[in-house]
PDB file of C-alpha atoms in Angstrom:
ATOM      1  CA  UNK A   1      -0.128  -0.136   0.324  1.00 84.00           C
ATOM      2  CA  UNK A   2       3.021   2.143   0.506  1.00 87.00           C
ATOM      3  CA  UNK A   3       3.999   1.718  -3.023  1.00 88.00           C
ATOM      4  CA  UNK A   4       0.274   2.805  -3.874  1.00 89.00           C
ATOM      5  CA  UNK A   5       0.893   5.705  -2.444  1.00 90.00           C
ATOM      6  CA  UNK A   6       3.618   6.410  -3.938  1.00 91.00           C
ATOM      7  CA  UNK A   7       2.159   5.596  -7.129  1.00 92.00           C
ATOM      8  CA  UNK A   8      -0.868   7.699  -6.477  1.00 92.00           C
ATOM      9  CA  UNK A   9       2.030  10.490  -5.910  1.00 93.00           C
ATOM     10  CA  UNK A  10       3.531  10.780  -8.977  1.00 94.00           C
ATOM     11  CA  UNK A  11       0.317  10.000 -11.326  1.00 94.00           C
ATOM     12  CA  UNK A  12      -0.817  13.742  -9.384  1.00 93.00           C
ATOM     13  CA  UNK A  13       2.615  15.119 -10.199  1.00 95.00           C
ATOM     14  CA  UNK A  14       2.292  14.034 -13.641  1.00 94.00           C
ATOM     15  CA  UNK A  15      -1.049  15.595 -13.783  1.00 91.00           C
ATOM     16  CA  UNK A  16       0.214  18.826 -12.285  1.00 92.00           C
ATOM     17  CA  UNK A  17       2.990  19.171 -14.824  1.00 94.00           C
ATOM     18  CA  UNK A  18       0.984  18.221 -17.963  1.00 92.00           C
ATOM     19  CA  UNK A  19      -1.502  21.057 -16.823  1.00 91.00           C
ATOM     20  CA  UNK A  20       1.102  23.527 -16.086  1.00 93.00           C
ATOM     21  CA  UNK A  21       2.523  23.134 -19.537  1.00 93.00           C
ATOM     22  CA  UNK A  22      -0.144  23.000 -21.588  1.00 90.00           C
ATOM     23  CA  UNK A  23      -1.735  26.350 -19.441  1.00 91.00           C
ATOM     24  CA  UNK A  24       2.195  27.728 -20.609  1.00 94.00           C
ATOM     25  CA  UNK A  25       1.036  26.218 -24.427  1.00 92.00           C
ATOM     26  CA  UNK A  26      -2.113  28.089 -24.719  1.00 93.00           C
ATOM     27  CA  UNK A  27      -0.296  31.305 -22.984  1.00 94.00           C
ATOM     28  CA  UNK A  28       2.292  31.081 -26.062  1.00 93.00           C
ATOM     29  CA  UNK A  29      -0.444  30.132 -28.435  1.00 94.00           C
ATOM     30  CA  UNK A  30      -2.947  33.229 -27.130  1.00 94.00           C
ATOM     31  CA  UNK A  31       0.711  35.770 -27.143  1.00 94.00           C
ATOM     32  CA  UNK A  32       1.686  34.690 -30.641  1.00 93.00           C
ATOM     33  CA  UNK A  33      -2.025  35.400 -32.045  1.00 93.00           C
ATOM     34  CA  UNK A  34      -2.065  38.798 -31.067  1.00 93.00           C
ATOM     35  CA  UNK A  35       1.260  39.979 -31.992  1.00 93.00           C
ATOM     36  CA  UNK A  36       0.642  37.566 -35.565  1.00 91.00           C
ATOM     37  CA  UNK A  37      -3.036  40.266 -35.768  1.00 92.00           C
ATOM     38  CA  UNK A  38      -2.301  43.324 -33.583  1.00 92.00           C
ATOM     39  CA  UNK A  39      -3.455  45.187 -37.172  1.00 90.00           C
ATOM     40  CA  UNK A  40      -6.362  44.389 -37.273  1.00 91.00           C
ATOM     41  CA  UNK A  41      -7.202  44.199 -34.076  1.00 89.00           C
ATOM     42  CA  UNK A  42      -5.954  47.509 -33.861  1.00 90.00           C
ATOM     43  CA  UNK A  43      -8.424  48.161 -36.792  1.00 88.00           C
ATOM     44  CA  UNK A  44     -11.065  46.801 -35.128  1.00 86.00           C
ATOM     45  CA  UNK A  45     -11.143  43.891 -38.009  1.00 89.00           C
ATOM     46  CA  UNK A  46     -10.033  40.783 -35.232  1.00 93.00           C
ATOM     47  CA  UNK A  47     -10.631  39.856 -31.607  1.00 93.00           C
ATOM     48  CA  UNK A  48      -8.159  37.580 -29.605  1.00 95.00           C
ATOM     49  CA  UNK A  49     -10.401  36.366 -26.350  1.00 94.00           C
ATOM     50  CA  UNK A  50     -10.255  33.517 -24.278  1.00 93.00           C
ATOM     51  CA  UNK A  51     -12.953  32.081 -22.967  1.00 91.00           C
ATOM     52  CA  UNK A  52     -13.996  28.339 -21.193  1.00 88.00           C
ATOM     53  CA  UNK A  53     -13.714  26.528 -24.607  1.00 89.00           C
ATOM     54  CA  UNK A  54     -10.038  28.076 -25.560  1.00 94.00           C
ATOM     55  CA  UNK A  55      -8.665  30.838 -27.235  1.00 96.00           C
ATOM     56  CA  UNK A  56     -11.365  32.656 -29.749  1.00 95.00           C
ATOM     57  CA  UNK A  57      -9.985  34.453 -33.130  1.00 96.00           C
ATOM     58  CA  UNK A  58     -12.646  36.053 -34.365  1.00 94.00           C
ATOM     59  CA  UNK A  59     -11.981  37.936 -38.223  1.00 94.00           C
ATOM     60  CA  UNK A  60     -14.501  40.396 -39.458  1.00 90.00           C
ATOM     61  CA  UNK A  61     -16.453  38.969 -42.997  1.00 85.00           C
ATOM     62  CA  UNK A  62     -16.017  42.298 -44.641  1.00 84.00           C
ATOM     63  CA  UNK A  63     -12.421  42.401 -45.347  1.00 86.00           C
ATOM     64  CA  UNK A  64     -12.577  38.544 -45.847  1.00 90.00           C
ATOM     65  CA  UNK A  65     -15.058  38.023 -48.346  1.00 87.00           C
ATOM     66  CA  UNK A  66     -17.306  39.325 -50.788  1.00 81.00           C
ATOM     67  CA  UNK A  67     -20.998  39.966 -50.357  1.00 77.00           C
ATOM     68  CA  UNK A  68     -22.911  36.750 -50.430  1.00 80.00           C
ATOM     69  CA  UNK A  69     -19.578  34.984 -51.366  1.00 84.00           C
ATOM     70  CA  UNK A  70     -17.202  32.386 -50.225  1.00 88.00           C
ATOM     71  CA  UNK A  71     -13.921  32.844 -51.623  1.00 89.00           C
ATOM     72  CA  UNK A  72     -11.176  34.538 -49.724  1.00 92.00           C
ATOM     73  CA  UNK A  73     -10.470  37.650 -51.088  1.00 90.00           C
ATOM     74  CA  UNK A  74      -6.352  37.598 -51.627  1.00 88.00           C
ATOM     75  CA  UNK A  75      -5.122  40.369 -48.899  1.00 86.00           C
ATOM     76  CA  UNK A  76      -7.579  37.749 -46.288  1.00 91.00           C
ATOM     77  CA  UNK A  77      -5.613  34.372 -47.532  1.00 92.00           C
ATOM     78  CA  UNK A  78      -2.532  36.142 -46.116  1.00 91.00           C
ATOM     79  CA  UNK A  79      -4.267  36.499 -43.045  1.00 91.00           C
ATOM     80  CA  UNK A  80      -5.204  33.132 -42.952  1.00 94.00           C
ATOM     81  CA  UNK A  81      -1.888  31.821 -43.433  1.00 94.00           C
ATOM     82  CA  UNK A  82      -0.029  33.670 -40.401  1.00 92.00           C
ATOM     83  CA  UNK A  83      -2.875  32.519 -38.395  1.00 94.00           C
ATOM     84  CA  UNK A  84      -1.970  28.726 -39.765  1.00 95.00           C
ATOM     85  CA  UNK A  85       1.764  29.304 -39.221  1.00 94.00           C
ATOM     86  CA  UNK A  86       1.686  30.139 -35.323  1.00 93.00           C
ATOM     87  CA  UNK A  87      -0.724  27.112 -35.147  1.00 94.00           C
ATOM     88  CA  UNK A  88       1.197  24.449 -37.379  1.00 93.00           C
ATOM     89  CA  UNK A  89       2.815  22.869 -34.377  1.00 86.00           C
ATOM     90  CA  UNK A  90       0.906  23.109 -31.446  1.00 88.00           C
ATOM     91  CA  UNK A  91      -1.517  20.475 -30.754  1.00 90.00           C
ATOM     92  CA  UNK A  92      -4.759  21.666 -30.019  1.00 95.00           C
ATOM     93  CA  UNK A  93      -7.757  21.538 -32.260  1.00 96.00           C
ATOM     94  CA  UNK A  94      -9.166  23.825 -34.057  1.00 97.00           C
ATOM     95  CA  UNK A  95     -12.749  24.779 -34.735  1.00 97.00           C
ATOM     96  CA  UNK A  96     -13.004  27.252 -37.975  1.00 98.00           C
ATOM     97  CA  UNK A  97     -17.157  28.789 -37.143  1.00 96.00           C
ATOM     98  CA  UNK A  98     -19.076  30.842 -40.148  1.00 95.00           C
ATOM     99  CA  UNK A  99     -21.283  33.404 -38.779  1.00 93.00           C
ATOM    100  CA  UNK A 100     -23.616  35.687 -40.885  1.00 90.00           C
ATOM    101  CA  UNK A 101     -25.952  38.052 -39.544  1.00 87.00           C
ATOM    102  CA  UNK A 102     -30.179  37.272 -39.495  1.00 88.00           C
ATOM    103  CA  UNK A 103     -30.694  38.678 -43.394  1.00 84.00           C
ATOM    104  CA  UNK A 104     -31.295  37.083 -46.211  1.00 75.00           C
ATOM    105  CA  UNK A 105     -28.311  35.557 -48.239  1.00 65.00           C
ATOM    106  CA  UNK A 106     -27.699  38.159 -50.865  1.00 60.00           C
ATOM    107  CA  UNK A 107     -25.617  38.695 -54.246  1.00 56.00           C
ATOM    108  CA  UNK A 108     -23.576  35.747 -54.974  1.00 57.00           C
ATOM    109  CA  UNK A 109     -24.208  32.116 -55.630  1.00 66.00           C
ATOM    110  CA  UNK A 110     -25.285  30.819 -52.239  1.00 69.00           C
ATOM    111  CA  UNK A 111     -28.657  29.942 -51.619  1.00 77.00           C
ATOM    112  CA  UNK A 112     -29.094  30.511 -47.895  1.00 88.00           C
ATOM    113  CA  UNK A 113     -26.875  31.457 -44.673  1.00 89.00           C
ATOM    114  CA  UNK A 114     -26.089  27.975 -43.642  1.00 92.00           C
ATOM    115  CA  UNK A 115     -24.485  26.943 -46.339  1.00 92.00           C
ATOM    116  CA  UNK A 116     -22.781  30.799 -46.364  1.00 92.00           C
ATOM    117  CA  UNK A 117     -21.282  30.050 -42.987  1.00 94.00           C
ATOM    118  CA  UNK A 118     -20.402  26.461 -43.834  1.00 95.00           C
ATOM    119  CA  UNK A 119     -18.665  27.171 -47.106  1.00 94.00           C
ATOM    120  CA  UNK A 120     -16.747  30.260 -45.421  1.00 94.00           C
ATOM    121  CA  UNK A 121     -15.542  28.128 -42.526  1.00 97.00           C
ATOM    122  CA  UNK A 122     -14.744  25.222 -45.107  1.00 97.00           C
ATOM    123  CA  UNK A 123     -12.638  27.547 -47.183  1.00 96.00           C
ATOM    124  CA  UNK A 124     -10.601  28.358 -44.243  1.00 97.00           C
ATOM    125  CA  UNK A 125      -9.872  25.245 -43.003  1.00 98.00           C
ATOM    126  CA  UNK A 126      -9.573  24.376 -46.256  1.00 97.00           C
ATOM    127  CA  UNK A 127      -6.273  27.061 -46.239  1.00 97.00           C
ATOM    128  CA  UNK A 128      -4.794  25.588 -43.105  1.00 97.00           C
ATOM    129  CA  UNK A 129      -4.795  22.145 -44.234  1.00 97.00           C
ATOM    130  CA  UNK A 130      -3.285  23.504 -47.153  1.00 97.00           C
ATOM    131  CA  UNK A 131      -0.282  24.945 -45.265  1.00 97.00           C
ATOM    132  CA  UNK A 132       0.170  21.692 -43.364  1.00 96.00           C
ATOM    133  CA  UNK A 133      -2.460  21.637 -40.242  1.00 97.00           C
ATOM    134  CA  UNK A 134      -2.964  18.323 -39.520  1.00 96.00           C
ATOM    135  CA  UNK A 135      -6.472  17.588 -40.480  1.00 96.00           C
ATOM    136  CA  UNK A 136      -7.460  15.739 -38.288  1.00 96.00           C
ATOM    137  CA  UNK A 137      -6.967  18.387 -35.633  1.00 96.00           C
ATOM    138  CA  UNK A 138      -9.278  20.519 -37.279  1.00 97.00           C
ATOM    139  CA  UNK A 139     -13.419  21.126 -37.934  1.00 97.00           C
ATOM    140  CA  UNK A 140     -15.522  23.317 -39.750  1.00 98.00           C
ATOM    141  CA  UNK A 141     -18.944  24.735 -38.779  1.00 97.00           C
ATOM    142  CA  UNK A 142     -21.589  26.387 -39.977  1.00 96.00           C
ATOM    143  CA  UNK A 143     -23.397  28.601 -37.530  1.00 95.00           C
ATOM    144  CA  UNK A 144     -25.413  31.001 -40.253  1.00 91.00           C
ATOM    145  CA  UNK A 145     -26.993  33.851 -37.715  1.00 91.00           C
ATOM    146  CA  UNK A 146     -28.025  31.599 -34.605  1.00 92.00           C
ATOM    147  CA  UNK A 147     -25.146  33.052 -32.212  1.00 92.00           C
ATOM    148  CA  UNK A 148     -24.559  37.024 -32.503  1.00 92.00           C
ATOM    149  CA  UNK A 149     -22.029  39.534 -30.962  1.00 89.00           C
ATOM    150  CA  UNK A 150     -24.560  41.895 -31.714  1.00 90.00           C
ATOM    151  CA  UNK A 151     -28.048  43.040 -32.087  1.00 91.00           C
ATOM    152  CA  UNK A 152     -29.377  42.694 -35.815  1.00 87.00           C
ATOM    153  CA  UNK A 153     -31.489  45.346 -35.412  1.00 90.00           C
ATOM    154  CA  UNK A 154     -28.574  47.932 -36.832  1.00 89.00           C
ATOM    155  CA  UNK A 155     -26.296  48.210 -39.734  1.00 85.00           C
ATOM    156  CA  UNK A 156     -23.168  47.752 -36.932  1.00 86.00           C
ATOM    157  CA  UNK A 157     -24.778  45.000 -34.759  1.00 87.00           C
ATOM    158  CA  UNK A 158     -24.843  43.468 -38.114  1.00 85.00           C
ATOM    159  CA  UNK A 159     -21.435  43.258 -39.485  1.00 85.00           C
ATOM    160  CA  UNK A 160     -20.324  42.067 -36.050  1.00 86.00           C
ATOM    161  CA  UNK A 161     -21.755  39.224 -36.378  1.00 88.00           C
ATOM    162  CA  UNK A 162     -20.355  38.617 -40.026  1.00 89.00           C
ATOM    163  CA  UNK A 163     -17.071  36.800 -38.671  1.00 92.00           C
ATOM    164  CA  UNK A 164     -15.454  33.926 -38.943  1.00 95.00           C
ATOM    165  CA  UNK A 165     -14.692  32.726 -35.891  1.00 96.00           C
ATOM    166  CA  UNK A 166     -11.009  29.904 -35.234  1.00 97.00           C
ATOM    167  CA  UNK A 167     -11.404  28.618 -31.440  1.00 96.00           C
ATOM    168  CA  UNK A 168      -8.178  27.297 -30.699  1.00 96.00           C
ATOM    169  CA  UNK A 169      -9.748  24.704 -27.703  1.00 95.00           C
ATOM    170  CA  UNK A 170      -7.019  24.838 -25.511  1.00 92.00           C
ATOM    171  CA  UNK A 171      -9.137  23.796 -22.347  1.00 84.00           C
ATOM    172  CA  UNK A 172      -7.743  20.514 -20.162  1.00 72.00           C
ATOM    173  CA  UNK A 173      -8.634  17.152 -21.411  1.00 64.00           C
ATOM    174  CA  UNK A 174      -8.906  16.699 -18.142  1.00 58.00           C
ATOM    175  CA  UNK A 175     -12.216  17.600 -17.307  1.00 47.00           C
TER     176      UNK A 175
END
């Protein structure tokens, strides 16, 4: 039983050490993302926040895509590539979410906001995979207008809701 106590203590120490390493990797990732996106955050085109599920990067869809389109603007592709370079050597899972406002999809070749949001998330996910991020770490999700950040009754609110969110799942797996 003394041996079992020692084994339990060793397991607890190792678990605490792994948790500390995870926290440090998450903090480094957040700092690297903030640095890579500093110009966009200054201009209000991106935010980097931390929550219960990890780090979230919200990117304004106005500079990523044309109205009703799911093709990345050339400058936006460079931004997504820069984010992928920060994430390339981490092991955190990435969830890429497309979001729209509550107005009907207009223009472009996409039929609904569900399709538009899913296609936009898939396009960003595809760029990550092209840049070498292991596909098993990637999930694309289209959420349409179901998770607004702001009130959809104003143009300013609708603009905030049109976004692509990249969630880096840095939470502890010991939950």
